[in-house]
C-alpha cells in the first residue's frame, strides 16, 4: 500500500472479538449464566436494555465469520472462551458441548490458515462464582486455574497463543468499584482485593498453561497514557494516582515482581488495611511471559479533583482525587474518546524505558474505534473516520518499533460490530457491520482497507 510504512517480517496482523460480545446462544447447549447475563438483564444498567442473548449469533454463524477472516487475510484471530459455557457452575462438571464449540471454531480457523489466539477471561465470570464472592475472594482465582487446565488440555495443542485475562482493570475497577460493568458493585477495599485476586488468577493460569506445554502465554492490559490537564503540582500528582490505578498496579507486580510504590498514596487506608496478600504471591504473579498484550484506544487527560465521598468506609477505589477532562482540539470517536495517535507511540516507548529488558515482546491485542457509521444507498459503509484512525495508529505503532520497542503483532478491535457492554449495541467498533435484525454482515471500507494493507505487507 503506497505511503504506508512496512512492518518487520513475521509481524502478526489479526482481528479480535470476545465471547459475550458476539456469541449469543446464551442459554444453549448447557451454558451457565454469567455475571454479564445478570447485569444486562437488570433494568436500567445497559443502554436500551440490550443483552448478549443473541448478539451476533456467532455461536451458529462462526463458519461465516471465519470466512470473513480468511478473506481479510489475517494471520491470527483473537477470541475469548466463555468460562460458563465450559464450566457452567464455575467449578465442578465440565460441559462437553461448550468445549466442542471452541474445538470446532479452532479447527475452522486452522483450516483457513489462521492462528487462533485464545483469551481465557474476557469478563464473563460464571454467576455461581460471583454468588460466592467473585473476584473479591481468592477461591475465584483457584477455580480459574482449574478451568484453564481443562481448556489447555483440550485445545492447548492447537492454539499457539494464550491470554490469561483481558483488561483486568475493567474487571476490578469498573466491576467492583464504580459499578459500570458486571457485577455492578461500588466498593472500596474489595475492589483492591479483586485486583490482587485477578493477578493471582493470572499467575495460577500461567502455571496451568505451562504444565500443558502451550507455545505462548501472556496477559492483556489496557494501559493508559495519562496526561496532566495543566502543569500544576496538583494535576501532576493526580496523574501519578491515575497511572497507579490504571497501569502500575498491574505492570509492577507482573513485570518487576513487587507492588507499586505509589499505591499507598493513591489508595490510602483502602490498601493499607488490606489483608488479602500472601507470601509467595509476587513470585506467582511475576512468572516470565512470552508476550505482553496491550489494548490501546486513547489518552486520558487527568486533573486533580476533590474526593467524592468524605466517609472513607463508603469511598470507592476510584474516588482518589482525579478527574478526567476533555482533550482540546482533537477529534473524538463515537465513544467521546480523544483521537491522538502520537500518545500510542509515547506509551510504548515509555514502557520500554520503564521496564527495559524485563518487558516481553508486545502484541497490540486491541485497537480500533467506534464511529457513527451510516449505510449508503448502495449498501456500503464508508467509514472514513475509522480508516483514518487505524492508519494513524498503525503509523504510530510503526514509530514505536523504529524507536526500539519490540512489537510483534496487532489485532484490530473488532472484526464485527458487537455488544459494547454498558453501551449495548449503540456503539459500533466493527470493521464488518452487523445488521442485528437480519444478522447480515457487511464489510465496511475499513475492512477493505485493512485487507489491502495486509496484502501489501506480504508483497
Ligand atoms: O469492547 C471492548 C472490549 O471488550 C475490551 N476493550 C475495549 C473494547 C472497546 O470498548
mmCIF file of C-alpha atoms in Angstrom, residues 7-408:
data_model
loop_
_atom_site.group_PDB
_atom_site.id
_atom_site.type_symbol
_atom_site.label_atom_id
_atom_site.label_comp_id
_atom_site.label_asym_id
_atom_site.label_seq_id
_atom_site.Cartn_x
_atom_site.Cartn_y
_atom_site.Cartn_z
ATOM 1 C CA UNK A 7 6.275 -3.838 9.264
ATOM 2 C CA UNK A 8 9.018 -6.319 10.189
ATOM 3 C CA UNK A 9 8.700 -9.711 8.530
ATOM 4 C CA UNK A 10 6.785 -12.148 10.711
ATOM 5 C CA UNK A 11 4.692 -9.331 12.173
ATOM 6 C CA UNK A 12 1.252 -10.732 13.050
ATOM 7 C CA UNK A 13 -1.831 -8.966 11.713
ATOM 8 C CA UNK A 14 -5.060 -10.006 13.381
ATOM 9 C CA UNK A 15 -8.587 -9.180 14.393
ATOM 10 C CA UNK A 16 -10.218 -9.624 17.786
ATOM 11 C CA UNK A 17 -13.601 -10.325 19.406
ATOM 12 C CA UNK A 18 -14.856 -11.607 22.761
ATOM 13 C CA UNK A 19 -17.362 -14.288 23.706
ATOM 14 C CA UNK A 20 -20.196 -12.375 25.401
ATOM 15 C CA UNK A 21 -19.981 -9.591 22.840
ATOM 16 C CA UNK A 22 -20.625 -11.804 19.806
ATOM 17 C CA UNK A 23 -21.674 -15.370 20.583
ATOM 18 C CA UNK A 24 -25.317 -15.178 21.669
ATOM 19 C CA UNK A 25 -26.767 -18.652 22.368
ATOM 20 C CA UNK A 26 -26.758 -17.607 25.993
ATOM 21 C CA UNK A 27 -28.895 -20.481 27.193
ATOM 22 C CA UNK A 28 -27.930 -23.103 24.646
ATOM 23 C CA UNK A 29 -26.042 -26.395 24.912
ATOM 24 C CA UNK A 30 -25.633 -26.221 28.659
ATOM 25 C CA UNK A 31 -24.057 -22.767 29.023
ATOM 26 C CA UNK A 32 -24.484 -21.466 32.577
ATOM 27 C CA UNK A 33 -25.299 -17.837 33.439
ATOM 28 C CA UNK A 34 -22.503 -15.299 33.721
ATOM 29 C CA UNK A 35 -22.344 -12.018 35.610
ATOM 30 C CA UNK A 36 -22.983 -10.235 32.296
ATOM 31 C CA UNK A 37 -26.268 -12.117 31.786
ATOM 32 C CA UNK A 38 -27.344 -10.937 35.212
ATOM 33 C CA UNK A 39 -26.094 -7.387 34.702
ATOM 34 C CA UNK A 40 -27.569 -6.914 31.239
ATOM 35 C CA UNK A 41 -30.932 -8.304 32.348
ATOM 36 C CA UNK A 42 -31.082 -5.830 35.249
ATOM 37 C CA UNK A 43 -33.276 -2.938 34.076
ATOM 38 C CA UNK A 44 -31.503 0.378 33.629
ATOM 39 C CA UNK A 45 -27.910 -0.847 33.527
ATOM 40 C CA UNK A 46 -27.352 -1.268 29.764
ATOM 41 C CA UNK A 47 -28.401 1.258 27.110
ATOM 42 C CA UNK A 48 -31.757 0.294 25.520
ATOM 43 C CA UNK A 49 -31.948 -2.745 27.808
ATOM 44 C CA UNK A 50 -29.698 -4.624 25.348
ATOM 45 C CA UNK A 51 -28.339 -8.036 26.323
ATOM 46 C CA UNK A 52 -25.909 -10.555 24.846
ATOM 47 C CA UNK A 53 -28.646 -13.203 24.477
ATOM 48 C CA UNK A 54 -28.351 -13.207 20.675
ATOM 49 C CA UNK A 55 -25.569 -10.675 19.941
ATOM 50 C CA UNK A 56 -24.035 -11.516 16.527
ATOM 51 C CA UNK A 57 -25.233 -15.125 16.756
ATOM 52 C CA UNK A 58 -21.622 -16.118 16.213
ATOM 53 C CA UNK A 59 -22.254 -19.394 18.052
ATOM 54 C CA UNK A 60 -24.215 -20.544 14.997
ATOM 55 C CA UNK A 61 -22.593 -18.388 12.329
ATOM 56 C CA UNK A 62 -18.916 -18.919 13.150
ATOM 57 C CA UNK A 63 -18.129 -20.544 9.754
ATOM 58 C CA UNK A 64 -19.299 -17.345 8.029
ATOM 59 C CA UNK A 65 -17.196 -15.247 10.404
ATOM 60 C CA UNK A 66 -14.113 -17.380 9.839
ATOM 61 C CA UNK A 67 -14.682 -16.982 6.081
ATOM 62 C CA UNK A 68 -14.634 -13.193 6.619
ATOM 63 C CA UNK A 69 -11.338 -13.551 8.467
ATOM 64 C CA UNK A 70 -9.873 -15.686 5.702
ATOM 65 C CA UNK A 71 -10.895 -13.159 3.075
ATOM 66 C CA UNK A 72 -9.390 -10.408 5.227
ATOM 67 C CA UNK A 73 -6.098 -12.277 5.141
ATOM 68 C CA UNK A 74 -5.275 -12.058 8.855
ATOM 69 C CA UNK A 75 -2.546 -14.220 10.354
ATOM 70 C CA UNK A 76 -4.319 -14.628 13.655
ATOM 71 C CA UNK A 77 -7.763 -14.324 15.248
ATOM 72 C CA UNK A 78 -8.123 -13.406 18.899
ATOM 73 C CA UNK A 79 -11.330 -14.661 20.523
ATOM 74 C CA UNK A 80 -12.295 -15.445 24.077
ATOM 75 C CA UNK A 81 -13.679 -18.556 25.689
ATOM 76 C CA UNK A 82 -16.809 -18.268 27.787
ATOM 77 C CA UNK A 83 -15.975 -19.871 31.128
ATOM 78 C CA UNK A 84 -19.714 -20.548 31.870
ATOM 79 C CA UNK A 85 -20.042 -22.412 28.563
ATOM 80 C CA UNK A 86 -17.267 -24.785 29.618
ATOM 81 C CA UNK A 87 -17.756 -24.974 33.395
ATOM 82 C CA UNK A 88 -21.357 -23.787 33.797
ATOM 83 C CA UNK A 89 -21.241 -23.504 37.587
ATOM 84 C CA UNK A 90 -17.702 -22.092 37.624
ATOM 85 C CA UNK A 91 -16.430 -25.256 39.304
ATOM 86 C CA UNK A 92 -17.406 -28.886 39.106
ATOM 87 C CA UNK A 93 -18.748 -30.631 35.992
ATOM 88 C CA UNK A 94 -17.325 -29.696 32.614
ATOM 89 C CA UNK A 95 -19.793 -29.184 29.758
ATOM 90 C CA UNK A 96 -18.518 -31.175 26.730
ATOM 91 C CA UNK A 97 -20.749 -29.218 24.337
ATOM 92 C CA UNK A 98 -19.052 -25.990 25.379
ATOM 93 C CA UNK A 99 -15.610 -27.430 24.712
ATOM 94 C CA UNK A 100 -16.848 -28.839 21.389
ATOM 95 C CA UNK A 101 -17.907 -25.408 20.200
ATOM 96 C CA UNK A 102 -14.431 -23.967 20.704
ATOM 97 C CA UNK A 103 -12.862 -27.078 19.261
ATOM 98 C CA UNK A 104 -14.910 -26.641 16.065
ATOM 99 C CA UNK A 105 -14.019 -22.947 15.913
ATOM 100 C CA UNK A 106 -10.306 -23.694 16.321
ATOM 101 C CA UNK A 107 -10.407 -26.351 13.608
ATOM 102 C CA UNK A 108 -12.232 -23.998 11.251
ATOM 103 C CA UNK A 109 -9.557 -21.347 11.856
ATOM 104 C CA UNK A 110 -6.698 -23.753 11.326
ATOM 105 C CA UNK A 111 -8.248 -24.989 8.092
ATOM 106 C CA UNK A 112 -8.438 -21.373 6.955
ATOM 107 C CA UNK A 113 -4.724 -20.932 7.740
ATOM 108 C CA UNK A 114 -5.426 -18.602 10.687
ATOM 109 C CA UNK A 115 -3.650 -18.951 14.029
ATOM 110 C CA UNK A 116 -6.055 -18.990 16.974
ATOM 111 C CA UNK A 117 -5.220 -16.689 19.910
ATOM 112 C CA UNK A 118 -7.444 -17.520 22.871
ATOM 113 C CA UNK A 119 -8.297 -15.302 25.830
ATOM 114 C CA UNK A 120 -9.405 -17.260 28.869
ATOM 115 C CA UNK A 121 -11.253 -14.486 30.647
ATOM 116 C CA UNK A 122 -12.922 -11.567 28.902
ATOM 117 C CA UNK A 123 -15.248 -10.691 31.802
ATOM 118 C CA UNK A 124 -17.966 -13.370 31.675
ATOM 119 C CA UNK A 125 -17.490 -14.814 35.158
ATOM 120 C CA UNK A 126 -19.861 -17.687 35.984
ATOM 121 C CA UNK A 127 -22.620 -16.198 38.148
ATOM 122 C CA UNK A 128 -22.268 -19.079 40.633
ATOM 123 C CA UNK A 129 -18.756 -17.843 41.470
ATOM 124 C CA UNK A 130 -19.921 -14.254 41.865
ATOM 125 C CA UNK A 131 -22.517 -15.561 44.307
ATOM 126 C CA UNK A 132 -19.617 -16.898 46.372
ATOM 127 C CA UNK A 133 -17.732 -13.568 46.336
ATOM 128 C CA UNK A 134 -16.454 -13.237 42.771
ATOM 129 C CA UNK A 135 -13.005 -11.707 42.383
ATOM 130 C CA UNK A 136 -13.215 -10.321 45.920
ATOM 131 C CA UNK A 137 -12.226 -13.792 47.106
ATOM 132 C CA UNK A 138 -9.216 -15.939 46.398
ATOM 133 C CA UNK A 139 -11.295 -19.003 45.622
ATOM 134 C CA UNK A 140 -12.231 -17.500 42.244
ATOM 135 C CA UNK A 141 -8.551 -17.407 41.245
ATOM 136 C CA UNK A 142 -8.248 -21.084 42.145
ATOM 137 C CA UNK A 143 -11.344 -22.040 40.141
ATOM 138 C CA UNK A 144 -9.958 -20.011 37.220
ATOM 139 C CA UNK A 145 -6.822 -22.154 37.262
ATOM 140 C CA UNK A 146 -8.905 -25.353 37.196
ATOM 141 C CA UNK A 147 -10.937 -24.121 34.230
ATOM 142 C CA UNK A 148 -7.702 -23.092 32.498
ATOM 143 C CA UNK A 149 -6.261 -26.576 32.966
ATOM 144 C CA UNK A 150 -9.380 -28.152 31.394
ATOM 145 C CA UNK A 151 -9.262 -25.849 28.389
ATOM 146 C CA UNK A 152 -5.498 -26.180 27.919
ATOM 147 C CA UNK A 153 -5.774 -29.958 27.948
ATOM 148 C CA UNK A 154 -8.398 -29.877 25.165
ATOM 149 C CA UNK A 155 -7.129 -27.048 22.994
ATOM 150 C CA UNK A 156 -3.521 -26.482 24.033
ATOM 151 C CA UNK A 157 -2.057 -28.470 21.141
ATOM 152 C CA UNK A 158 -3.993 -26.462 18.536
ATOM 153 C CA UNK A 159 -3.967 -22.947 19.999
ATOM 154 C CA UNK A 160 -0.481 -21.439 19.964
ATOM 155 C CA UNK A 161 -1.159 -18.111 21.732
ATOM 156 C CA UNK A 162 -2.918 -17.832 25.104
ATOM 157 C CA UNK A 163 -4.010 -14.747 27.021
ATOM 158 C CA UNK A 164 -4.980 -15.279 30.656
ATOM 159 C CA UNK A 165 -7.006 -12.122 31.385
ATOM 160 C CA UNK A 166 -8.344 -9.313 29.263
ATOM 161 C CA UNK A 167 -8.105 -5.821 30.810
ATOM 162 C CA UNK A 168 -8.262 -6.798 34.475
ATOM 163 C CA UNK A 169 -8.523 -3.070 35.310
ATOM 164 C CA UNK A 170 -12.083 -3.179 33.950
ATOM 165 C CA UNK A 171 -12.951 -6.317 35.915
ATOM 166 C CA UNK A 172 -11.664 -4.838 39.174
ATOM 167 C CA UNK A 173 -12.478 -1.143 38.976
ATOM 168 C CA UNK A 174 -15.440 -0.917 36.607
ATOM 169 C CA UNK A 175 -16.873 -4.123 38.070
ATOM 170 C CA UNK A 176 -16.280 -3.731 41.804
ATOM 171 C CA UNK A 177 -15.546 -0.056 42.338
ATOM 172 C CA UNK A 178 -17.752 2.122 40.178
ATOM 173 C CA UNK A 179 -20.278 -0.476 39.087
ATOM 174 C CA UNK A 180 -20.280 0.382 35.368
ATOM 175 C CA UNK A 181 -19.546 -3.234 34.490
ATOM 176 C CA UNK A 182 -20.798 -6.529 35.897
ATOM 177 C CA UNK A 183 -21.255 -7.341 38.714
ATOM 178 C CA UNK A 184 -22.059 -3.663 39.259
ATOM 179 C CA UNK A 185 -20.567 -3.311 42.752
ATOM 180 C CA UNK A 186 -19.477 0.014 44.258
ATOM 181 C CA UNK A 187 -16.954 -0.934 46.896
ATOM 182 C CA UNK A 188 -13.563 0.180 48.232
ATOM 183 C CA UNK A 189 -11.146 -2.388 49.626
ATOM 184 C CA UNK A 190 -12.991 -5.314 47.939
ATOM 185 C CA UNK A 191 -12.156 -3.734 44.563
ATOM 186 C CA UNK A 192 -8.475 -3.783 45.517
ATOM 187 C CA UNK A 193 -8.863 -7.384 46.664
ATOM 188 C CA UNK A 194 -10.250 -8.033 43.170
ATOM 189 C CA UNK A 195 -7.077 -6.508 41.670
ATOM 190 C CA UNK A 196 -4.973 -8.906 43.693
ATOM 191 C CA UNK A 197 -7.076 -11.999 43.064
ATOM 192 C CA UNK A 198 -7.106 -11.305 39.329
ATOM 193 C CA UNK A 199 -3.299 -11.137 39.458
ATOM 194 C CA UNK A 200 -3.155 -14.375 41.452
ATOM 195 C CA UNK A 201 -5.595 -15.977 38.982
ATOM 196 C CA UNK A 202 -3.303 -14.875 36.162
ATOM 197 C CA UNK A 203 -0.295 -16.467 37.898
ATOM 198 C CA UNK A 204 -2.118 -19.740 38.540
ATOM 199 C CA UNK A 205 -3.361 -19.823 34.938
ATOM 200 C CA UNK A 206 0.197 -19.280 33.658
ATOM 201 C CA UNK A 207 1.249 -22.338 35.663
ATOM 202 C CA UNK A 208 -1.631 -24.408 34.236
ATOM 203 C CA UNK A 209 -0.821 -23.348 30.674
ATOM 204 C CA UNK A 210 2.882 -24.098 31.145
ATOM 205 C CA UNK A 211 2.014 -27.527 32.567
ATOM 206 C CA UNK A 212 0.013 -28.222 29.384
ATOM 207 C CA UNK A 213 3.011 -27.200 27.270
ATOM 208 C CA UNK A 214 1.353 -24.454 25.231
ATOM 209 C CA UNK A 215 3.557 -22.343 22.951
ATOM 210 C CA UNK A 216 2.985 -18.740 24.091
ATOM 211 C CA UNK A 217 1.475 -17.272 27.250
ATOM 212 C CA UNK A 218 0.663 -13.645 28.002
ATOM 213 C CA UNK A 219 -1.822 -11.270 29.606
ATOM 214 C CA UNK A 220 -3.670 -8.326 28.044
ATOM 215 C CA UNK A 221 -3.664 -4.988 29.888
ATOM 216 C CA UNK A 222 -5.434 -1.802 28.852
ATOM 217 C CA UNK A 223 -2.604 0.553 29.662
ATOM 218 C CA UNK A 224 -3.356 4.247 29.645
ATOM 219 C CA UNK A 225 -1.351 7.251 28.584
ATOM 220 C CA UNK A 226 -2.348 9.695 31.335
ATOM 221 C CA UNK A 227 -1.565 13.337 30.627
ATOM 222 C CA UNK A 228 -1.852 16.250 33.093
ATOM 223 C CA UNK A 229 -4.542 18.856 32.355
ATOM 224 C CA UNK A 230 -2.097 21.572 33.472
ATOM 225 C CA UNK A 231 1.449 21.511 34.802
ATOM 226 C CA UNK A 232 0.289 22.371 38.334
ATOM 227 C CA UNK A 233 1.709 20.173 41.092
ATOM 228 C CA UNK A 234 -1.823 19.045 41.964
ATOM 229 C CA UNK A 235 -2.572 17.822 38.428
ATOM 230 C CA UNK A 236 0.825 16.134 38.157
ATOM 231 C CA UNK A 237 0.147 14.299 41.413
ATOM 232 C CA UNK A 238 -3.272 13.284 40.071
ATOM 233 C CA UNK A 239 -1.537 11.761 37.038
ATOM 234 C CA UNK A 240 0.566 9.611 39.366
ATOM 235 C CA UNK A 241 -2.593 8.364 41.073
ATOM 236 C CA UNK A 242 -4.249 7.644 37.712
ATOM 237 C CA UNK A 243 -1.110 5.876 36.478
ATOM 238 C CA UNK A 244 -1.020 3.800 39.622
ATOM 239 C CA UNK A 245 -4.571 2.600 39.288
ATOM 240 C CA UNK A 246 -4.637 2.102 35.528
ATOM 241 C CA UNK A 247 -1.124 0.855 34.888
ATOM 242 C CA UNK A 248 1.212 0.321 37.835
ATOM 243 C CA UNK A 249 -0.926 -1.984 40.000
ATOM 244 C CA UNK A 250 -0.676 -4.405 37.057
ATOM 245 C CA UNK A 251 2.680 -3.825 35.405
ATOM 246 C CA UNK A 252 4.836 -3.508 38.525
ATOM 247 C CA UNK A 253 3.819 -6.865 40.098
ATOM 248 C CA UNK A 254 3.783 -8.674 36.732
ATOM 249 C CA UNK A 255 6.985 -7.261 35.248
ATOM 250 C CA UNK A 256 9.003 -6.247 38.327
ATOM 251 C CA UNK A 257 7.724 -8.707 40.958
ATOM 252 C CA UNK A 258 6.800 -6.077 43.590
ATOM 253 C CA UNK A 259 3.885 -3.847 44.497
ATOM 254 C CA UNK A 260 3.846 -0.278 43.154
ATOM 255 C CA UNK A 261 5.486 2.263 45.482
ATOM 256 C CA UNK A 262 2.713 4.757 44.795
ATOM 257 C CA UNK A 263 -0.242 2.591 45.789
ATOM 258 C CA UNK A 264 -0.387 3.855 49.383
ATOM 259 C CA UNK A 265 -0.555 7.496 48.217
ATOM 260 C CA UNK A 266 -3.220 6.501 45.724
ATOM 261 C CA UNK A 267 -5.477 4.251 47.748
ATOM 262 C CA UNK A 268 -4.658 5.269 51.335
ATOM 263 C CA UNK A 269 -6.350 3.209 54.012
ATOM 264 C CA UNK A 270 -8.147 1.125 51.396
ATOM 265 C CA UNK A 271 -4.864 -0.623 50.685
ATOM 266 C CA UNK A 272 -3.016 -0.270 53.983
ATOM 267 C CA UNK A 273 -5.817 -2.127 55.764
ATOM 268 C CA UNK A 274 -5.737 -4.908 53.157
ATOM 269 C CA UNK A 275 -5.130 -8.487 54.270
ATOM 270 C CA UNK A 276 -5.569 -10.369 51.007
ATOM 271 C CA UNK A 277 -1.893 -10.675 50.030
ATOM 272 C CA UNK A 278 0.056 -13.797 50.905
ATOM 273 C CA UNK A 279 3.724 -14.702 50.934
ATOM 274 C CA UNK A 280 4.723 -16.142 47.580
ATOM 275 C CA UNK A 281 2.040 -14.286 45.628
ATOM 276 C CA UNK A 282 4.504 -11.961 43.903
ATOM 277 C CA UNK A 283 6.568 -14.886 42.627
ATOM 278 C CA UNK A 284 3.402 -16.421 41.209
ATOM 279 C CA UNK A 285 2.283 -13.175 39.599
ATOM 280 C CA UNK A 286 5.669 -12.322 38.070
ATOM 281 C CA UNK A 287 6.376 -15.581 36.228
ATOM 282 C CA UNK A 288 8.030 -14.891 32.856
ATOM 283 C CA UNK A 289 5.680 -14.269 29.960
ATOM 284 C CA UNK A 290 6.195 -14.805 26.238
ATOM 285 C CA UNK A 291 4.410 -11.595 25.380
ATOM 286 C CA UNK A 292 2.526 -8.699 26.898
ATOM 287 C CA UNK A 293 -0.804 -7.891 25.267
ATOM 288 C CA UNK A 294 -1.705 -4.207 25.235
ATOM 289 C CA UNK A 295 -5.076 -2.726 24.318
ATOM 290 C CA UNK A 296 -4.834 0.937 23.399
ATOM 291 C CA UNK A 297 -7.539 3.346 22.259
ATOM 292 C CA UNK A 298 -6.950 6.873 23.590
ATOM 293 C CA UNK A 299 -5.095 9.139 26.017
ATOM 294 C CA UNK A 300 -6.693 10.320 29.243
ATOM 295 C CA UNK A 301 -6.298 13.923 30.404
ATOM 296 C CA UNK A 302 -6.228 13.987 34.178
ATOM 297 C CA UNK A 303 -6.924 16.802 36.656
ATOM 298 C CA UNK A 304 -6.912 16.930 40.426
ATOM 299 C CA UNK A 305 -10.371 16.631 41.958
ATOM 300 C CA UNK A 306 -11.789 16.513 45.479
ATOM 301 C CA UNK A 307 -12.815 13.196 46.972
ATOM 302 C CA UNK A 308 -16.405 12.473 46.056
ATOM 303 C CA UNK A 309 -17.197 10.796 49.341
ATOM 304 C CA UNK A 310 -15.800 12.070 52.630
ATOM 305 C CA UNK A 311 -16.521 8.927 54.623
ATOM 306 C CA UNK A 312 -13.615 6.526 53.919
ATOM 307 C CA UNK A 313 -15.795 3.482 54.544
ATOM 308 C CA UNK A 314 -18.053 4.470 51.664
ATOM 309 C CA UNK A 315 -15.306 5.703 49.406
ATOM 310 C CA UNK A 316 -14.624 3.573 46.360
ATOM 311 C CA UNK A 317 -11.195 2.878 44.983
ATOM 312 C CA UNK A 318 -11.552 5.210 42.030
ATOM 313 C CA UNK A 319 -12.521 8.172 44.232
ATOM 314 C CA UNK A 320 -8.895 9.000 44.581
ATOM 315 C CA UNK A 321 -8.916 12.625 43.604
ATOM 316 C CA UNK A 322 -8.542 12.691 39.909
ATOM 317 C CA UNK A 323 -10.944 13.672 37.234
ATOM 318 C CA UNK A 324 -10.895 13.076 33.513
ATOM 319 C CA UNK A 325 -11.194 16.189 31.363
ATOM 320 C CA UNK A 326 -11.585 16.617 27.609
ATOM 321 C CA UNK A 327 -8.546 16.908 25.420
ATOM 322 C CA UNK A 328 -8.771 20.183 23.485
ATOM 323 C CA UNK A 329 -8.601 20.437 19.676
ATOM 324 C CA UNK A 330 -8.795 16.779 18.757
ATOM 325 C CA UNK A 331 -11.454 14.701 17.058
ATOM 326 C CA UNK A 332 -13.468 12.387 19.314
ATOM 327 C CA UNK A 333 -14.834 8.995 18.329
ATOM 328 C CA UNK A 334 -18.438 7.946 18.904
ATOM 329 C CA UNK A 335 -17.340 6.903 22.403
ATOM 330 C CA UNK A 336 -16.250 10.509 23.039
ATOM 331 C CA UNK A 337 -12.643 9.277 23.123
ATOM 332 C CA UNK A 338 -9.870 11.646 22.005
ATOM 333 C CA UNK A 339 -8.035 10.608 18.856
ATOM 334 C CA UNK A 340 -4.329 11.261 19.491
ATOM 335 C CA UNK A 341 -2.199 8.555 17.845
ATOM 336 C CA UNK A 342 1.137 10.041 18.983
ATOM 337 C CA UNK A 343 0.215 9.070 22.525
ATOM 338 C CA UNK A 344 0.235 5.424 21.377
ATOM 339 C CA UNK A 345 3.909 5.736 20.405
ATOM 340 C CA UNK A 346 4.653 7.588 23.646
ATOM 341 C CA UNK A 347 3.016 4.926 25.802
ATOM 342 C CA UNK A 348 5.030 2.117 24.203
ATOM 343 C CA UNK A 349 8.324 3.998 24.292
ATOM 344 C CA UNK A 350 7.779 4.963 27.955
ATOM 345 C CA UNK A 351 7.025 1.348 28.831
ATOM 346 C CA UNK A 352 10.296 0.242 27.273
ATOM 347 C CA UNK A 353 12.145 2.958 29.184
ATOM 348 C CA UNK A 354 10.498 1.898 32.457
ATOM 349 C CA UNK A 355 10.976 -1.848 32.230
ATOM 350 C CA UNK A 356 13.887 -2.325 29.811
ATOM 351 C CA UNK A 357 14.756 -5.965 29.253
ATOM 352 C CA UNK A 358 12.021 -7.073 31.674
ATOM 353 C CA UNK A 359 9.470 -6.043 29.037
ATOM 354 C CA UNK A 360 8.487 -9.078 26.957
ATOM 355 C CA UNK A 361 7.646 -8.728 23.254
ATOM 356 C CA UNK A 362 4.387 -6.857 22.820
ATOM 357 C CA UNK A 363 1.248 -7.745 20.903
ATOM 358 C CA UNK A 364 -1.300 -4.983 20.485
ATOM 359 C CA UNK A 365 -4.301 -7.171 21.238
ATOM 360 C CA UNK A 366 -6.881 -4.421 20.576
ATOM 361 C CA UNK A 367 -7.005 -1.072 18.828
ATOM 362 C CA UNK A 368 -9.876 0.463 16.894
ATOM 363 C CA UNK A 369 -12.688 2.984 17.063
ATOM 364 C CA UNK A 370 -16.440 3.246 17.408
ATOM 365 C CA UNK A 371 -17.763 5.636 14.785
ATOM 366 C CA UNK A 372 -21.131 6.997 13.693
ATOM 367 C CA UNK A 373 -21.419 4.595 10.757
ATOM 368 C CA UNK A 374 -24.094 5.068 8.146
ATOM 369 C CA UNK A 375 -25.157 2.705 5.390
ATOM 370 C CA UNK A 376 -25.091 4.276 1.909
ATOM 371 C CA UNK A 377 -27.794 3.732 -0.683
ATOM 372 C CA UNK A 378 -25.583 1.142 -2.342
ATOM 373 C CA UNK A 379 -25.405 -0.762 0.959
ATOM 374 C CA UNK A 380 -21.754 0.106 1.629
ATOM 375 C CA UNK A 381 -20.384 1.615 4.835
ATOM 376 C CA UNK A 382 -17.873 4.357 4.014
ATOM 377 C CA UNK A 383 -16.287 4.609 7.469
ATOM 378 C CA UNK A 384 -13.561 7.082 6.552
ATOM 379 C CA UNK A 385 -13.013 8.131 10.182
ATOM 380 C CA UNK A 386 -12.273 4.554 11.177
ATOM 381 C CA UNK A 387 -9.873 4.101 8.263
ATOM 382 C CA UNK A 388 -8.049 7.282 9.330
ATOM 383 C CA UNK A 389 -7.968 6.101 12.928
ATOM 384 C CA UNK A 390 -6.498 2.708 12.014
ATOM 385 C CA UNK A 391 -3.977 4.140 9.561
ATOM 386 C CA UNK A 392 -2.767 6.757 12.054
ATOM 387 C CA UNK A 393 -2.495 4.274 14.921
ATOM 388 C CA UNK A 394 -0.634 1.733 12.813
ATOM 389 C CA UNK A 395 1.729 4.529 11.754
ATOM 390 C CA UNK A 396 2.216 5.436 15.437
ATOM 391 C CA UNK A 397 2.885 1.791 16.209
ATOM 392 C CA UNK A 398 5.487 1.621 13.462
ATOM 393 C CA UNK A 399 7.173 4.661 15.024
ATOM 394 C CA UNK A 400 7.396 2.814 18.358
ATOM 395 C CA UNK A 401 9.033 -0.154 16.622
ATOM 396 C CA UNK A 402 11.506 2.252 14.987
ATOM 397 C CA UNK A 403 12.245 3.639 18.449
ATOM 398 C CA UNK A 404 13.275 0.158 19.601
ATOM 399 C CA UNK A 405 10.091 -1.296 21.116
ATOM 400 C CA UNK A 406 9.666 -4.968 20.257
ATOM 401 C CA UNK A 407 6.067 -5.096 18.980
ATOM 402 C CA UNK A 408 5.266 -8.330 17.171
#
